[in-house]
Coordinates of C-alpha atoms in Angstrom, one line a residue:
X1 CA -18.1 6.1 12.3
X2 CA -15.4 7.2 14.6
X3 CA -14.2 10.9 14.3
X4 CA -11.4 12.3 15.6
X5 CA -11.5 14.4 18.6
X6 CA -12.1 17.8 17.6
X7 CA -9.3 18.7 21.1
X8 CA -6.4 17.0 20.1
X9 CA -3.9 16.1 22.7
X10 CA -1.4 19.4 23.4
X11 CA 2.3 18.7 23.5
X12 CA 3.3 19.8 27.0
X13 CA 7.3 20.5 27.3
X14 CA 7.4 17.0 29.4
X15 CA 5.2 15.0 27.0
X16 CA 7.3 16.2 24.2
X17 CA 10.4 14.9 26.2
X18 CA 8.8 11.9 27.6
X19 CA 8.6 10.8 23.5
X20 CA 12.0 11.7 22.7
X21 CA 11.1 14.8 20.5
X22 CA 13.5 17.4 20.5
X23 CA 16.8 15.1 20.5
X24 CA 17.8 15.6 17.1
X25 CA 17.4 19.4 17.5
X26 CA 20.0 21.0 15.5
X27 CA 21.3 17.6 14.5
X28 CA 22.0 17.0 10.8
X29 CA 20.8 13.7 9.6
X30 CA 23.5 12.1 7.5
X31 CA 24.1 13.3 3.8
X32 CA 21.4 16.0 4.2
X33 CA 21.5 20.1 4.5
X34 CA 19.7 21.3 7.3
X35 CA 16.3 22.5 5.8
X36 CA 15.3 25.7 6.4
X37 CA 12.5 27.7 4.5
X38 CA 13.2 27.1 0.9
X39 CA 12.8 29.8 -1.7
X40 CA 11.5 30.0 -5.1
X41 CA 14.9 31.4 -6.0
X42 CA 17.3 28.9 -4.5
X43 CA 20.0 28.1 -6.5
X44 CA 20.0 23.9 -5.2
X45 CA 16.4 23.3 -3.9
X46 CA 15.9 19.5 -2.0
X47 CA 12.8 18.4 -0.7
X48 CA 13.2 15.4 1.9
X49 CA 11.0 12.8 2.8
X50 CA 11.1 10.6 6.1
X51 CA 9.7 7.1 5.4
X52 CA 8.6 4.6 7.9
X53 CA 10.2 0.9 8.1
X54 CA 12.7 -0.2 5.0
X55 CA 15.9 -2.1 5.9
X56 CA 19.1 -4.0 4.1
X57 CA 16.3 -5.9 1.6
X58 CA 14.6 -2.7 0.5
X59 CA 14.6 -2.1 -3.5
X60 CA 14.8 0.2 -6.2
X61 CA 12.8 -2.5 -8.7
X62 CA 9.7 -1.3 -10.2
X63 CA 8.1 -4.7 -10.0
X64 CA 8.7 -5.9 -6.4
X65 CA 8.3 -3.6 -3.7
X66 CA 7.6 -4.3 -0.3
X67 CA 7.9 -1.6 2.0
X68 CA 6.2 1.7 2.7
X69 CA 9.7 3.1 1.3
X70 CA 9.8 1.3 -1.3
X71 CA 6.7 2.0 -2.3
X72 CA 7.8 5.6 -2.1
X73 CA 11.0 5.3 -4.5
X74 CA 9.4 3.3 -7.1
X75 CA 6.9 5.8 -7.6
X76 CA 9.3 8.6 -8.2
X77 CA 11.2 6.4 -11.1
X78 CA 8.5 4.6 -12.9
X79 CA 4.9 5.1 -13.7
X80 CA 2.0 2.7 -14.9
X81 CA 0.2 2.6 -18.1
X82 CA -3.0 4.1 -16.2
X83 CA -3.0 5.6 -12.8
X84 CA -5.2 6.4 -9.8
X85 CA -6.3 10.1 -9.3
X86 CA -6.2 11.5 -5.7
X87 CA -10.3 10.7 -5.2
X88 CA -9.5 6.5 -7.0
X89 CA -10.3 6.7 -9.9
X90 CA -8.2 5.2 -12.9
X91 CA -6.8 8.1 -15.8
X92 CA -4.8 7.7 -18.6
X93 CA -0.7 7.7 -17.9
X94 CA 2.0 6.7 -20.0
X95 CA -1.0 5.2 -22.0
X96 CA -3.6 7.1 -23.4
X97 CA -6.2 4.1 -24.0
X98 CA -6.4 0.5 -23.4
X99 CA -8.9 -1.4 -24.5
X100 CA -10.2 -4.8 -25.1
X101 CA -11.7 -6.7 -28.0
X102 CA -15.3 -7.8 -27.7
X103 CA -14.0 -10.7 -25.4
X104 CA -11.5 -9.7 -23.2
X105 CA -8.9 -12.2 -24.5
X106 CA -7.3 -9.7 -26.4
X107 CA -6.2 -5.8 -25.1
X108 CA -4.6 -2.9 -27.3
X109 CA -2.5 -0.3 -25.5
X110 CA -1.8 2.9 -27.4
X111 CA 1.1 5.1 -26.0
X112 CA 0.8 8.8 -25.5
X113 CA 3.0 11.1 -28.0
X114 CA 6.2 12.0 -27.1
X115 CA 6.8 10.4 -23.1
X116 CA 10.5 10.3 -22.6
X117 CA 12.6 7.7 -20.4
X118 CA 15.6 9.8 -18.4
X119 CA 18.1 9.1 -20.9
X120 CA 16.7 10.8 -23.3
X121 CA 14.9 7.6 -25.2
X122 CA 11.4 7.7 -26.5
X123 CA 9.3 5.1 -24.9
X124 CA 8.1 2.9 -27.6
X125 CA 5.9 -0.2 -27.7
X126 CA 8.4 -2.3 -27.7
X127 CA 9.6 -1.5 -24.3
X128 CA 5.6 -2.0 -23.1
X129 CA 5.8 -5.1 -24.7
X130 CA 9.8 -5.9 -22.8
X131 CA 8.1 -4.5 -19.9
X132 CA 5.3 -6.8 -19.5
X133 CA 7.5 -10.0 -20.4
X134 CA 9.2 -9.3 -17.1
X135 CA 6.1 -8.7 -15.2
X136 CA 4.8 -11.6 -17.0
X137 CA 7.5 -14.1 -16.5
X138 CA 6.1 -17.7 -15.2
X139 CA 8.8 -18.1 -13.3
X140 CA 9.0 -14.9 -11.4
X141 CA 6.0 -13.2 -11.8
X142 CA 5.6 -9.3 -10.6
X143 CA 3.6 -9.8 -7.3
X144 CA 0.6 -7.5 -8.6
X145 CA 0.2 -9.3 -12.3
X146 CA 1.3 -13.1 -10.6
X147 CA -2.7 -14.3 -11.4
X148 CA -2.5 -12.9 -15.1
X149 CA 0.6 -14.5 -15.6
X150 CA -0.5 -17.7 -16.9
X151 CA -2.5 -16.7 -19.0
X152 CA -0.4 -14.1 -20.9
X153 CA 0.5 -15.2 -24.4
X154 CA 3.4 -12.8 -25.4
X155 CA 4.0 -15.6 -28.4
X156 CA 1.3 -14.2 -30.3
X157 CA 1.0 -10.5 -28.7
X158 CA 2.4 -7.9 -31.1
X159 CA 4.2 -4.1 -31.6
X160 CA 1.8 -2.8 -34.2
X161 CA 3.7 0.6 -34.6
X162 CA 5.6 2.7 -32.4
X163 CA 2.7 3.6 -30.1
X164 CA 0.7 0.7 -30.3
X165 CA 1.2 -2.9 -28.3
X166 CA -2.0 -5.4 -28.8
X167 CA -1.5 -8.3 -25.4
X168 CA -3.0 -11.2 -26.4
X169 CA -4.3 -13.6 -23.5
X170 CA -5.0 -17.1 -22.9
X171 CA -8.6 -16.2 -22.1
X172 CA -10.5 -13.5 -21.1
X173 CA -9.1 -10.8 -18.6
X174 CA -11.9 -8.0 -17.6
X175 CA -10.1 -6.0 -15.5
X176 CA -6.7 -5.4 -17.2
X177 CA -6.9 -1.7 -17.2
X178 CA -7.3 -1.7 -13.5
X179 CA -4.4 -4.1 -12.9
X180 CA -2.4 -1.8 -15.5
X181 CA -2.9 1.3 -13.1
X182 CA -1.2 0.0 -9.8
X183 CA 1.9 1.6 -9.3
X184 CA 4.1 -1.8 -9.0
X185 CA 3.5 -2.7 -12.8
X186 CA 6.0 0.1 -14.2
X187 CA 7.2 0.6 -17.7
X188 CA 10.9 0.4 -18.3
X189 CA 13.2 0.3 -20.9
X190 CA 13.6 -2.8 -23.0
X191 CA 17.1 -2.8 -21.6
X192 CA 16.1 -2.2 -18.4
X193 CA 19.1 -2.9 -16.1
X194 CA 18.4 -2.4 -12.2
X195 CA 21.7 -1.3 -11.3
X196 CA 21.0 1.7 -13.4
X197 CA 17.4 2.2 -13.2
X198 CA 15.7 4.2 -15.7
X199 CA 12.3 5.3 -15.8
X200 CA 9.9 8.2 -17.4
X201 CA 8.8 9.1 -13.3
X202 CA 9.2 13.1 -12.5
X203 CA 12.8 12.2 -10.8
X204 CA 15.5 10.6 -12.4
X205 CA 18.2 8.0 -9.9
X206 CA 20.8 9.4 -8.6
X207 CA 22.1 7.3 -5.1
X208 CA 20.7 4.8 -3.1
X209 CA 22.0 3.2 -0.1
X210 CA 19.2 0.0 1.4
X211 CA 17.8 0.9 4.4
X212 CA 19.3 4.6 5.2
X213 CA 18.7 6.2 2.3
X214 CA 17.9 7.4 -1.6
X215 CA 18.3 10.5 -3.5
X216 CA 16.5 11.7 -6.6
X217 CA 17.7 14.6 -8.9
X218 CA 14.3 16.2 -11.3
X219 CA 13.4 15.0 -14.3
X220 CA 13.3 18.0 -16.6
X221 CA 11.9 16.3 -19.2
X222 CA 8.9 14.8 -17.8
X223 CA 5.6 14.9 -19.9
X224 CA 3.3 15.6 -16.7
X225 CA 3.6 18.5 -13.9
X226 CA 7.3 19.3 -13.5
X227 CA 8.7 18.6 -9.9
X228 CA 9.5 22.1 -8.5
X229 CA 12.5 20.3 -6.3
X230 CA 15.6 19.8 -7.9
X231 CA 16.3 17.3 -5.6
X232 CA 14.3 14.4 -3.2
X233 CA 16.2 12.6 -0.8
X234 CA 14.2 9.7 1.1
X235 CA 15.3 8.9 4.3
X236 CA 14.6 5.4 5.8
X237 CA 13.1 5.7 9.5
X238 CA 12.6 2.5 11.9
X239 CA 11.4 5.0 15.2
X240 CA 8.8 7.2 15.1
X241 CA 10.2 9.3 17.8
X242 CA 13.2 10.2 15.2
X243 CA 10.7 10.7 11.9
X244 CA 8.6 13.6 14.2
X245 CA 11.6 14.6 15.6
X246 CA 13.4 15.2 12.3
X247 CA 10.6 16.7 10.7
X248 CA 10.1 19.2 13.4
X249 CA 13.7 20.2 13.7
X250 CA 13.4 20.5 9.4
X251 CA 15.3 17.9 8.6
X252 CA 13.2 16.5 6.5
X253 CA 9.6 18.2 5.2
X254 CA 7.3 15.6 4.7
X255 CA 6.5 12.2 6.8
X256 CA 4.1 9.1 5.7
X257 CA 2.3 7.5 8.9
X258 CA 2.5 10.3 12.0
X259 CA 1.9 8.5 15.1
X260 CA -2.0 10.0 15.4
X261 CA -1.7 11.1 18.8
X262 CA 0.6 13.4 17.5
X263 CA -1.9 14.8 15.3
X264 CA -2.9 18.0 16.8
X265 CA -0.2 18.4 18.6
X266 CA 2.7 19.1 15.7
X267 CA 0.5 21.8 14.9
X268 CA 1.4 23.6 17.7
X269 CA 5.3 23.5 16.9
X270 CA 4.7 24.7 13.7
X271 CA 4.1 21.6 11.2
X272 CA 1.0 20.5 9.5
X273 CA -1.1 17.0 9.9
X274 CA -2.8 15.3 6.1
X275 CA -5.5 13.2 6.6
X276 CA -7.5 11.2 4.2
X277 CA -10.0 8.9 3.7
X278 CA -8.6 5.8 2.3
X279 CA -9.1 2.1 1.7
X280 CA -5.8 1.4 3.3
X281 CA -6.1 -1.0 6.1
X282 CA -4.1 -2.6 9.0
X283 CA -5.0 -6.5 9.3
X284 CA -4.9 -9.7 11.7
X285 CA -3.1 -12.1 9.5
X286 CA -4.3 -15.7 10.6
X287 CA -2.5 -18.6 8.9
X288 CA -5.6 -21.0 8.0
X289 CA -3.4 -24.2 7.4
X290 CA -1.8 -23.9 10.9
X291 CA -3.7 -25.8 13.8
X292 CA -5.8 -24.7 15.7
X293 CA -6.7 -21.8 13.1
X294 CA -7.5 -24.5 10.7
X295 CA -10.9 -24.6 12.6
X296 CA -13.0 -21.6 11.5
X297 CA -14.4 -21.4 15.2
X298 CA -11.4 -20.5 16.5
X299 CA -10.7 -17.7 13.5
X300 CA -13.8 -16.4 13.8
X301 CA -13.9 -16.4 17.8
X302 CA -10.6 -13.8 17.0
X303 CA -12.9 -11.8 15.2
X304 CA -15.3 -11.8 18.0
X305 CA -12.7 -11.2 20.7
X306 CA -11.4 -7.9 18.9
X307 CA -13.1 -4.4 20.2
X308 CA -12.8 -2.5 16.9
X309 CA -14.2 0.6 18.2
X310 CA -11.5 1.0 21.1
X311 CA -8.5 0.1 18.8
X312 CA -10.2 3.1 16.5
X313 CA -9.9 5.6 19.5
X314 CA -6.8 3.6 20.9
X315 CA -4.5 2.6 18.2
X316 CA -5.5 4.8 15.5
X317 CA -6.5 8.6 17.8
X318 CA -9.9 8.4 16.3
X319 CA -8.3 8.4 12.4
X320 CA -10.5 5.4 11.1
X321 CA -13.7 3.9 10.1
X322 CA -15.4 0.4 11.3
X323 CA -14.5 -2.5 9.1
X324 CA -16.0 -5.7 9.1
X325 CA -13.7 -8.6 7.9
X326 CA -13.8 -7.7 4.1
X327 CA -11.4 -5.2 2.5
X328 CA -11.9 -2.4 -0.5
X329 CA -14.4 -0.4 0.5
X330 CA -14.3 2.1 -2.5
X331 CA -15.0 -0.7 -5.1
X332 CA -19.3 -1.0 -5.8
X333 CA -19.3 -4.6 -5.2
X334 CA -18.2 -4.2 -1.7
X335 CA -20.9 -5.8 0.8
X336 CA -19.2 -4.7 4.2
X337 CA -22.2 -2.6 5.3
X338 CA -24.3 -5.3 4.0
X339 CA -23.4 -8.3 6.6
X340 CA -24.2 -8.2 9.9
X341 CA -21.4 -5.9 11.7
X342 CA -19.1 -7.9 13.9
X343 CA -18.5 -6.6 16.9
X344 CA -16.9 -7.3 20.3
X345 CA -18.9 -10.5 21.6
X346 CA -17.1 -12.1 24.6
X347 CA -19.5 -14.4 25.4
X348 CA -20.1 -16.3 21.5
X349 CA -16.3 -16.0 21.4
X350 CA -15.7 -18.1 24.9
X351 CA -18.3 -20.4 22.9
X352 CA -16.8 -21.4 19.9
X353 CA -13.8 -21.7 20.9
X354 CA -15.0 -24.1 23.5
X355 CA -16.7 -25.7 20.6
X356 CA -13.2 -26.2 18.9
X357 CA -11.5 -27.3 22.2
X358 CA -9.5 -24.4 22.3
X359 CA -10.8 -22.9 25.5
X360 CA -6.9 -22.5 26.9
X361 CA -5.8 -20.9 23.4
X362 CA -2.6 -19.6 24.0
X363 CA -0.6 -17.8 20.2
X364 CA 1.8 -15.6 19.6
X365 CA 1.0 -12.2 18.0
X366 CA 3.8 -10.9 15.6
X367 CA 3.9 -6.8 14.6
X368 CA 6.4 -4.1 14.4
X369 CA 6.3 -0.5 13.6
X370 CA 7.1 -1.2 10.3
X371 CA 3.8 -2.6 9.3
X372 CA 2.3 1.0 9.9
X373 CA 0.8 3.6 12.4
X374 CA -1.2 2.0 15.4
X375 CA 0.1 -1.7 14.2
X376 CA 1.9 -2.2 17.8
X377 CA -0.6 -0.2 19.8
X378 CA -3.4 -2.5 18.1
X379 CA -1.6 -5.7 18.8
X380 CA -1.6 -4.7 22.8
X381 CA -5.1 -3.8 22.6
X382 CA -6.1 -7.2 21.1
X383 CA -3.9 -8.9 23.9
X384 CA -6.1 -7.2 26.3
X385 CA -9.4 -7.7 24.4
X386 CA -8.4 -11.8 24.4
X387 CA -7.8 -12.1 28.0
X388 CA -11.4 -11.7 28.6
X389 CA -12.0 -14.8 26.7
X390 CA -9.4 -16.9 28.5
X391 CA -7.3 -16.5 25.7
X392 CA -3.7 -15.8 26.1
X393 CA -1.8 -13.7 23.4
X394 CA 2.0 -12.6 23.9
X395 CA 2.8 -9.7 22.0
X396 CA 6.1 -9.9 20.1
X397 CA 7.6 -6.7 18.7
X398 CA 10.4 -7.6 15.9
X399 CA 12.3 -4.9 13.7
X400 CA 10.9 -3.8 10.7
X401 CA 13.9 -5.6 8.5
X402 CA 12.7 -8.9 10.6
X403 CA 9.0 -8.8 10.3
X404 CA 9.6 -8.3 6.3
X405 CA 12.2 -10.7 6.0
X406 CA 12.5 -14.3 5.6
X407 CA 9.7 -15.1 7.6
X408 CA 7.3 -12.8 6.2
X409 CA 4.1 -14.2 4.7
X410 CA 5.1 -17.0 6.9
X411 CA 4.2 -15.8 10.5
X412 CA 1.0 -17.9 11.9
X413 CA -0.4 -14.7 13.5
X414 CA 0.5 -11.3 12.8
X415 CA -0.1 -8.2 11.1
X416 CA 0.4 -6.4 8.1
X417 CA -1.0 -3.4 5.9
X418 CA -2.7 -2.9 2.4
X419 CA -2.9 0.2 0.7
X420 CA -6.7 0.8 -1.0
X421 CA -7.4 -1.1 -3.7
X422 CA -10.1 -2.6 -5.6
X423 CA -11.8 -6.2 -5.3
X424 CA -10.4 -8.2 -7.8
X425 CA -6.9 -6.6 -7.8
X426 CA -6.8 -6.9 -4.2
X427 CA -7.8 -10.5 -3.9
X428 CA -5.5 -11.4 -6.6
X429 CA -2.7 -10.2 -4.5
X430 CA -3.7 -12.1 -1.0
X431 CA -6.6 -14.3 -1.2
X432 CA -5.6 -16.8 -4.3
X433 CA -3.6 -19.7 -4.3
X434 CA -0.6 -18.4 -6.1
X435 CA -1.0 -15.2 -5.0
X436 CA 2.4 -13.1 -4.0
X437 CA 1.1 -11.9 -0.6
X438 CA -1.5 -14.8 0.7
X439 CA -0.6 -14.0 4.1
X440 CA -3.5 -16.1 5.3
X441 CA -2.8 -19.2 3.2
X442 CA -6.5 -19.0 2.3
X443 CA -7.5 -21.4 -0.6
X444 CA -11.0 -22.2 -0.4
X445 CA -12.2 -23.5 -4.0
X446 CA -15.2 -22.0 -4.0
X447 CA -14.1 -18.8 -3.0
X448 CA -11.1 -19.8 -5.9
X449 CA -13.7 -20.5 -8.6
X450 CA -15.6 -17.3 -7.9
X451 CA -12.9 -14.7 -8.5
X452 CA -11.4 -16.9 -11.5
X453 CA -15.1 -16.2 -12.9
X454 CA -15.0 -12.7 -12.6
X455 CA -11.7 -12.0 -13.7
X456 CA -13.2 -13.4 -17.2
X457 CA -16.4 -11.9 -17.2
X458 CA -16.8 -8.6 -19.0
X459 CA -20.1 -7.6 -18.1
X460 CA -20.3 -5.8 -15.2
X461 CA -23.1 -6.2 -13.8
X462 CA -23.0 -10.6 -13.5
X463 CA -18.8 -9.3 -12.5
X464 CA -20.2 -7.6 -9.4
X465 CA -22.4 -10.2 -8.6
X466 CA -19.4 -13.0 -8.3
X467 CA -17.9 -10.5 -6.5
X468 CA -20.4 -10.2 -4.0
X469 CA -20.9 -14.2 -3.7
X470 CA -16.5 -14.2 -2.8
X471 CA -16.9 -11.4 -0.6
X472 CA -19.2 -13.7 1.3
X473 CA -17.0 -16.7 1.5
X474 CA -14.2 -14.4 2.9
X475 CA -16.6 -13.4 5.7
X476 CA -17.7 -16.5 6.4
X477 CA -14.2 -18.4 7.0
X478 CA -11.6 -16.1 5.7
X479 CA -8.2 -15.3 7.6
X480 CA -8.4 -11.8 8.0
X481 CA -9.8 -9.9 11.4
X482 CA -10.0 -6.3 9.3
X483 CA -11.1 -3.7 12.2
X484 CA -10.5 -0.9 10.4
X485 CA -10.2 1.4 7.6
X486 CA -7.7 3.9 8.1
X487 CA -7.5 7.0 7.7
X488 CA -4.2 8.0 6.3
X489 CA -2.4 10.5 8.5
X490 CA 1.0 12.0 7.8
X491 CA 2.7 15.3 8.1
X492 CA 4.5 17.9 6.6
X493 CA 6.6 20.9 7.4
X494 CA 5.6 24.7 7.2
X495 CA 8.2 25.4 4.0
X496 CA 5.9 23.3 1.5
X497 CA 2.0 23.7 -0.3
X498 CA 0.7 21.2 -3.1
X499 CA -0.1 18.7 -0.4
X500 CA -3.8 17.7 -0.8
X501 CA -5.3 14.3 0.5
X502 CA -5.2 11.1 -1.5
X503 CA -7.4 7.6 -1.1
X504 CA -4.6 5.4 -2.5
X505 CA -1.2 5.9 -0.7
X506 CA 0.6 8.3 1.6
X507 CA 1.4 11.9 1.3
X508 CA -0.4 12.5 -1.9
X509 CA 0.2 9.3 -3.1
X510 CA 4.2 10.2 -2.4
X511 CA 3.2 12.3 -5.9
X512 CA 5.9 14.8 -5.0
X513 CA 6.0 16.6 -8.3
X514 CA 2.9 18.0 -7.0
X515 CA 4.7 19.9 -3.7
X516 CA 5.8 23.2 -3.9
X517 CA 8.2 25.1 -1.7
X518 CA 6.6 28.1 0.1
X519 CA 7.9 31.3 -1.6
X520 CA 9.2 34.5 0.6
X521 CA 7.8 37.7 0.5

């Protein structure tokens, strides 16, 4: 395991100009007050968030987001069913059980007592069961249910009383409570109308302009713990240079994905670093229908080619651990230590891709600092890694609204990043024929047949097991070079407490609710 270096870098007066920090000194960002310490008396208290990438297509709709700010928005409106606590592992939310018949074909939900939506409504079963239709819908499935759609029979599911919604399936579906607790599958009103977006989340709407900004105004009635904010404004930011720079001048108090070399050094002006150990990971995306990647030599001479350990120190300052081409670590199928380790081979690499004929390989690597911390500085380091193989990679660098635009899921050879998830969940989302994200185009029928299995099978036990035998499959011929596991790092200012480290997202899960200003004395 890589650590980081216990003497982190120090920001020298000329380092800190050389990156641009400092410019926006005593500059107000647009539409927000400058931040100074808050108190536990202020009259109009506003917590602000700086969030990395977004653009024109970003999205206020529980169902479909995309980007890291999305992400951050739709989990201040709308919550899940279940949830993920900080250390990943699923709770009770707007439901307080779910559970299956003897079968799995079959799943009862029972609402908790009394959980409001921001007008005011009670959230009843019927807008579970509205909810779910949309998720559910054949045509236009939400991304993170798109394998259970098919198989959802909302004909013959039922409202049993006001509380109580029975989802009757197709066929058996073992790991519906975990699919339940992702943070994209959010419960709305039956009514549910986007240009006015209602949730039972700890902040209610109140503006949103794509790709600049959002702001959010408390939720006073919210069954959980009670934002101490009465405001969050989330700011959209392309440049890293501007997000530390805003946060260190306190225009905004918190920051997902702090460039790591920074790590130690915001300390010294004053700010705090968060770090924790997540599942999160920053990929190689290679298209497996696209010549000459349709040759498994040449996918896994990529693998070979990559030095995981230097893009650890390199890309991420020391904030990650050693993958090995297969992703969700936390889940107790996971065979990643089990494998043998790939590491940086030179030598087998030059010979398989000889094998293929593709000694002369020259591709094009896509990334952009939207895809996450280290992304870019990764992408260089493979560049350098492949040239020692006689394999030529040009780097290109696209804008975050670019890279996640039309082309996106569509680039032969490029990046992206996953938050931590489970097995199942996660290969539903990237690894099956339909599913929303197969960035990789992977659709082996084996590997196909595998995780079809284990989605039906209740025991958990034979489950893990056809977990295990897909996990294989993936390492064998997969599209995925998975170097790392990250560990999350992001920032925050010296006016807020409540921030603890969480496996699943950024900041605390952007669980904002949690923060608290620091009071005067």
């Amino acid at each position: 395991m890589t650590v980081p270096s216990p003497h982190p870098p120090t920001l020298t007066r000329r380092r800190f100009a050389q990156l641009g920090l400092g410019a926006l000194a005593g500059m107000a960002l647009p539409g927000v007050a400058a931040c100074s310490a808050p108190s536990s008396d202020a009259v109009n208290s506003q917590l602000v968030h700086g969030a990395t990438g977004g653009g024109l297509k970003d999205s206020l709709d529980p169902h479909f987001p995309v980007t890291i700010p999305d992400i951050a928005r739709v989990r201040q409106l709308y919550e899940s069913l279940y949830r993920f606590t900080p250390g990943y592992t699923i709770e009770p939310a707007l439901a307080e059980e779910i559970t299956p018949d003897a079968d799995g074909s079959s799943w009862t939900i029972r609402l908790r007592d009394g959980v409001r939506f921001h007008d005011g409504r009670t959230v009843h079963a019927e807008d579970v069961r509205a909810s779910l239709a949309r998720m559910l819908d054949p045509k236009n499935p939400a991304p993170f249910l798109s394998e259970l759609a098919p198989l959802a029979d909302l004909q013959s599911s039922r409202v049993m009383d006001a509380r109580t919604f029975r989802l009757a399936l197709e066929e058996p579906y073992a790991i519906l409570d975990q699919m339940l607790a992702n943070y994209s599958v959010g419960i709305v009103p039956a009514d549910f109308d986007l240009a006015h977006p209602i949730g039972t989340g700890p902040f209610r709407f109140d503006m949103f302009v794509p790709g600049q900004r959002s702001r959010f105004l408390r939720n006073d009635d919210y069954w959980d713990q009670q934002a101490a904010f009465d405001e969050l404004v989330i700011l959209d930011f392309s440049d890293d240079a501007a997000k530390v720079n805003a946060l260190l001048a306190g225009q905004v108090q918190t920051i997902d994905n702090l460039p790591t070399y920074l790590a130690g050094a915001i300390e010294q002006q004053g700010s705090h670093t968060l770090v924790s150990e997540t599942g999160g990971w920053v990929p190689f995306t290679i298209r497996v229908d696209v010549k000459p990647f349709t040759d498994v030599r040449v996918r896994n001479a990529l693998r070979l080619i990559a030095d995981r350990a230097q893009m650890i120190d390199q890309a991420l300052g020391g904030y990650g651990r050693l993958a090995n081409d297969l992703y969700a670590p936390f889940d107790p199928a996971y065979i990643g230590g089990d494998v043998p380790q790939r590491e940086q081979d030179i030598d087998q690499a030059k010979s398989l891709l000889k094998a293929a004929g593709a000694e002369d390989l020259q591709i094009e690597l896509v990334t952009s600092t939207g895809v996450g911390t280290g992304s870019v500085e990764a992408a260089n380091l493979f560049a350098q890694h492949a040239r020692k193989a006689g394999v030529q990679v040009r780097v290109k660098k696209v804008d975050p609204s670019v890279f996640y635009g039309d082309q996106y899921l569509s680039w032969v050879f490029a990046q992206d990043f996953w938050n931590t998830r489970l097995y199942l969940p996660q290969a539903a989302s990237c690894a099956m024929p339909k599913s929303p994200y197969n960035e990789t185009h992977f659709a082996d029928e084996k590997y196909i047949g595998l995780v079809r299995a284990a989605f039906r099978e209740m025991d958990e036990e034979r489950r893990n097991t056809l977990v295990q035998d897909a996990q294989r499959i993936e390492y064998e011929s997969g599209g995925y070079l998975i170097w790392a596991f990250q560990n999350q790092v992001d920032a925050y200012g010296p006016f807020i407490t409540g921030v603890e480290p969480a496996r699943e997202q950024p900041v605390s899960a952007f669980r904002f609710n949690t923060f608290r200003p620091v009071e005067r004395r």
